[in-house]
Amino acid sequence: MKISFECECVVLQKTLLLFCKKYASTRKDCDFIVSDTKINSQKPVFLIGSHIKLPFNKQNLLNALEEFYSTTWTKQSTQSELDFEKRLEMLLSNFKRDLVNLIRSEN
């Protein structure tokens, strides 16, 4: 789990980094972003105040982050599996069509 911390509140930012320093990462390399304000990002955003209420302790924060990460990862895995199935179905359909056309052209 790699997390980028991007908070407007400096005290909250420092607290999060203190609690989660082993998970800290750059925005480019992170799995998701933790912020105290809504931000536009391609990556999932864990919003302080929405996904976890203030005040919180270290254990509550870690539990909430792990739950958010596993939920996000599960959604991405499911989508990836669906994409794979669609691609496979399309390839098989194309193969079947080409095979039928080949057989017809030989007759």
mmCIF file of C-alpha atoms in Angstrom:
data_model
loop_
_atom_site.group_PDB
_atom_site.id
_atom_site.type_symbol
_atom_site.label_atom_id
_atom_site.label_comp_id
_atom_site.label_asym_id
_atom_site.label_seq_id
_atom_site.Cartn_x
_atom_site.Cartn_y
_atom_site.Cartn_z
ATOM 1 C CA MET A 1 0.000 0.000 0.000
ATOM 2 C CA LYS A 2 1.586 3.258 -1.184
ATOM 3 C CA ILE A 3 -0.065 6.517 -0.172
ATOM 4 C CA SER A 4 0.448 10.138 -1.149
ATOM 5 C CA PHE A 5 -0.577 12.631 1.544
ATOM 6 C CA GLU A 6 -1.829 15.965 0.196
ATOM 7 C CA CYS A 7 -3.512 18.015 2.917
ATOM 8 C CA GLU A 8 -4.053 21.757 3.161
ATOM 9 C CA CYS A 9 -3.801 21.582 6.958
ATOM 10 C CA VAL A 10 -0.089 21.357 7.777
ATOM 11 C CA VAL A 11 -0.696 19.836 11.226
ATOM 12 C CA LEU A 12 -2.885 17.105 9.747
ATOM 13 C CA GLN A 13 -0.325 16.459 6.987
ATOM 14 C CA LYS A 14 2.490 16.032 9.541
ATOM 15 C CA THR A 15 0.316 13.794 11.732
ATOM 16 C CA LEU A 16 -0.598 11.549 8.821
ATOM 17 C CA LEU A 17 3.041 11.269 7.781
ATOM 18 C CA LEU A 18 4.016 10.438 11.360
ATOM 19 C CA PHE A 19 1.330 7.733 11.629
ATOM 20 C CA CYS A 20 1.898 6.265 8.162
ATOM 21 C CA LYS A 21 5.514 6.977 7.264
ATOM 22 C CA LYS A 22 6.119 3.426 6.002
ATOM 23 C CA TYR A 23 3.306 3.882 3.443
ATOM 24 C CA ALA A 24 4.301 7.366 2.259
ATOM 25 C CA SER A 25 4.959 7.704 -1.459
ATOM 26 C CA THR A 26 5.001 10.285 -4.197
ATOM 27 C CA ARG A 27 1.777 11.067 -6.059
ATOM 28 C CA LYS A 28 3.191 9.453 -9.194
ATOM 29 C CA ASP A 29 3.963 6.132 -7.468
ATOM 30 C CA CYS A 30 1.072 5.913 -5.002
ATOM 31 C CA ASP A 31 -1.930 3.580 -5.011
ATOM 32 C CA PHE A 32 -4.202 6.312 -3.658
ATOM 33 C CA ILE A 33 -4.156 9.821 -2.192
ATOM 34 C CA VAL A 34 -5.174 10.981 1.279
ATOM 35 C CA SER A 35 -6.446 14.556 1.433
ATOM 36 C CA ASP A 36 -8.505 16.853 3.632
ATOM 37 C CA THR A 37 -10.076 18.556 0.597
ATOM 38 C CA LYS A 38 -11.603 17.264 -2.614
ATOM 39 C CA ILE A 39 -9.004 17.073 -5.369
ATOM 40 C CA ASN A 40 -9.140 16.015 -8.994
ATOM 41 C CA SER A 41 -7.012 12.973 -9.615
ATOM 42 C CA GLN A 42 -6.890 9.827 -11.708
ATOM 43 C CA LYS A 43 -6.060 7.971 -8.496
ATOM 44 C CA PRO A 44 -8.610 7.151 -5.797
ATOM 45 C CA VAL A 45 -8.847 9.777 -3.038
ATOM 46 C CA PHE A 46 -9.345 8.933 0.641
ATOM 47 C CA LEU A 47 -11.006 12.016 2.061
ATOM 48 C CA ILE A 48 -10.442 12.942 5.716
ATOM 49 C CA GLY A 49 -13.824 13.885 7.137
ATOM 50 C CA SER A 50 -15.663 11.584 4.731
ATOM 51 C CA HIS A 51 -13.899 8.204 4.890
ATOM 52 C CA ILE A 52 -12.810 8.816 8.485
ATOM 53 C CA LYS A 53 -14.115 11.368 10.944
ATOM 54 C CA LEU A 54 -12.006 13.678 13.094
ATOM 55 C CA PRO A 55 -10.662 13.041 15.688
ATOM 56 C CA PHE A 56 -9.087 9.654 14.994
ATOM 57 C CA ASN A 57 -6.255 7.634 16.452
ATOM 58 C CA LYS A 58 -3.474 5.830 14.625
ATOM 59 C CA GLN A 59 -5.148 2.407 14.704
ATOM 60 C CA ASN A 60 -8.484 3.748 13.433
ATOM 61 C CA LEU A 61 -6.675 5.543 10.621
ATOM 62 C CA LEU A 62 -4.695 2.456 9.592
ATOM 63 C CA ASN A 63 -7.839 0.299 9.658
ATOM 64 C CA ALA A 64 -9.747 2.815 7.511
ATOM 65 C CA LEU A 65 -6.852 3.124 5.036
ATOM 66 C CA GLU A 66 -6.509 -0.658 4.705
ATOM 67 C CA GLU A 67 -10.266 -1.023 4.169
ATOM 68 C CA PHE A 68 -10.239 1.753 1.534
ATOM 69 C CA TYR A 69 -7.233 0.168 -0.201
ATOM 70 C CA SER A 70 -8.742 -3.321 -0.278
ATOM 71 C CA THR A 71 -12.088 -1.982 -1.556
ATOM 72 C CA THR A 72 -10.344 0.036 -4.267
ATOM 73 C CA TRP A 73 -8.088 -2.876 -5.231
ATOM 74 C CA THR A 74 -11.056 -5.266 -5.406
ATOM 75 C CA LYS A 75 -12.926 -2.905 -7.745
ATOM 76 C CA GLN A 76 -9.875 -2.568 -9.991
ATOM 77 C CA SER A 77 -9.320 -6.347 -10.040
ATOM 78 C CA THR A 78 -12.937 -7.000 -10.946
ATOM 79 C CA GLN A 79 -12.779 -4.445 -13.758
ATOM 80 C CA SER A 80 -9.531 -5.948 -15.001
ATOM 81 C CA GLU A 81 -11.086 -9.431 -15.045
ATOM 82 C CA LEU A 82 -14.099 -8.128 -16.965
ATOM 83 C CA ASP A 83 -11.839 -6.387 -19.477
ATOM 84 C CA PHE A 84 -9.909 -9.628 -19.978
ATOM 85 C CA GLU A 85 -13.112 -11.605 -20.521
ATOM 86 C CA LYS A 86 -14.370 -9.058 -23.071
ATOM 87 C CA ARG A 87 -11.082 -9.111 -24.984
ATOM 88 C CA LEU A 88 -11.036 -12.911 -24.968
ATOM 89 C CA GLU A 89 -14.624 -13.073 -26.160
ATOM 90 C CA MET A 90 -13.861 -10.618 -28.965
ATOM 91 C CA LEU A 91 -10.765 -12.596 -30.063
ATOM 92 C CA LEU A 92 -12.699 -15.864 -30.087
ATOM 93 C CA SER A 93 -15.513 -14.276 -32.047
ATOM 94 C CA ASN A 94 -13.068 -12.903 -34.628
ATOM 95 C CA PHE A 95 -11.301 -16.252 -34.856
ATOM 96 C CA LYS A 96 -14.607 -18.071 -35.389
ATOM 97 C CA ARG A 97 -15.657 -15.602 -38.097
ATOM 98 C CA ASP A 98 -12.295 -15.900 -39.899
ATOM 99 C CA LEU A 99 -12.380 -19.686 -39.672
ATOM 100 C CA VAL A 100 -15.889 -19.847 -41.124
ATOM 101 C CA ASN A 101 -14.864 -17.487 -43.938
ATOM 102 C CA LEU A 102 -11.808 -19.615 -44.685
ATOM 103 C CA ILE A 103 -13.864 -22.813 -44.825
ATOM 104 C CA ARG A 104 -16.444 -21.181 -47.095
ATOM 105 C CA SER A 105 -13.776 -19.873 -49.445
ATOM 106 C CA GLU A 106 -12.277 -23.381 -49.801
ATOM 107 C CA ASN A 107 -15.613 -24.913 -50.816
#
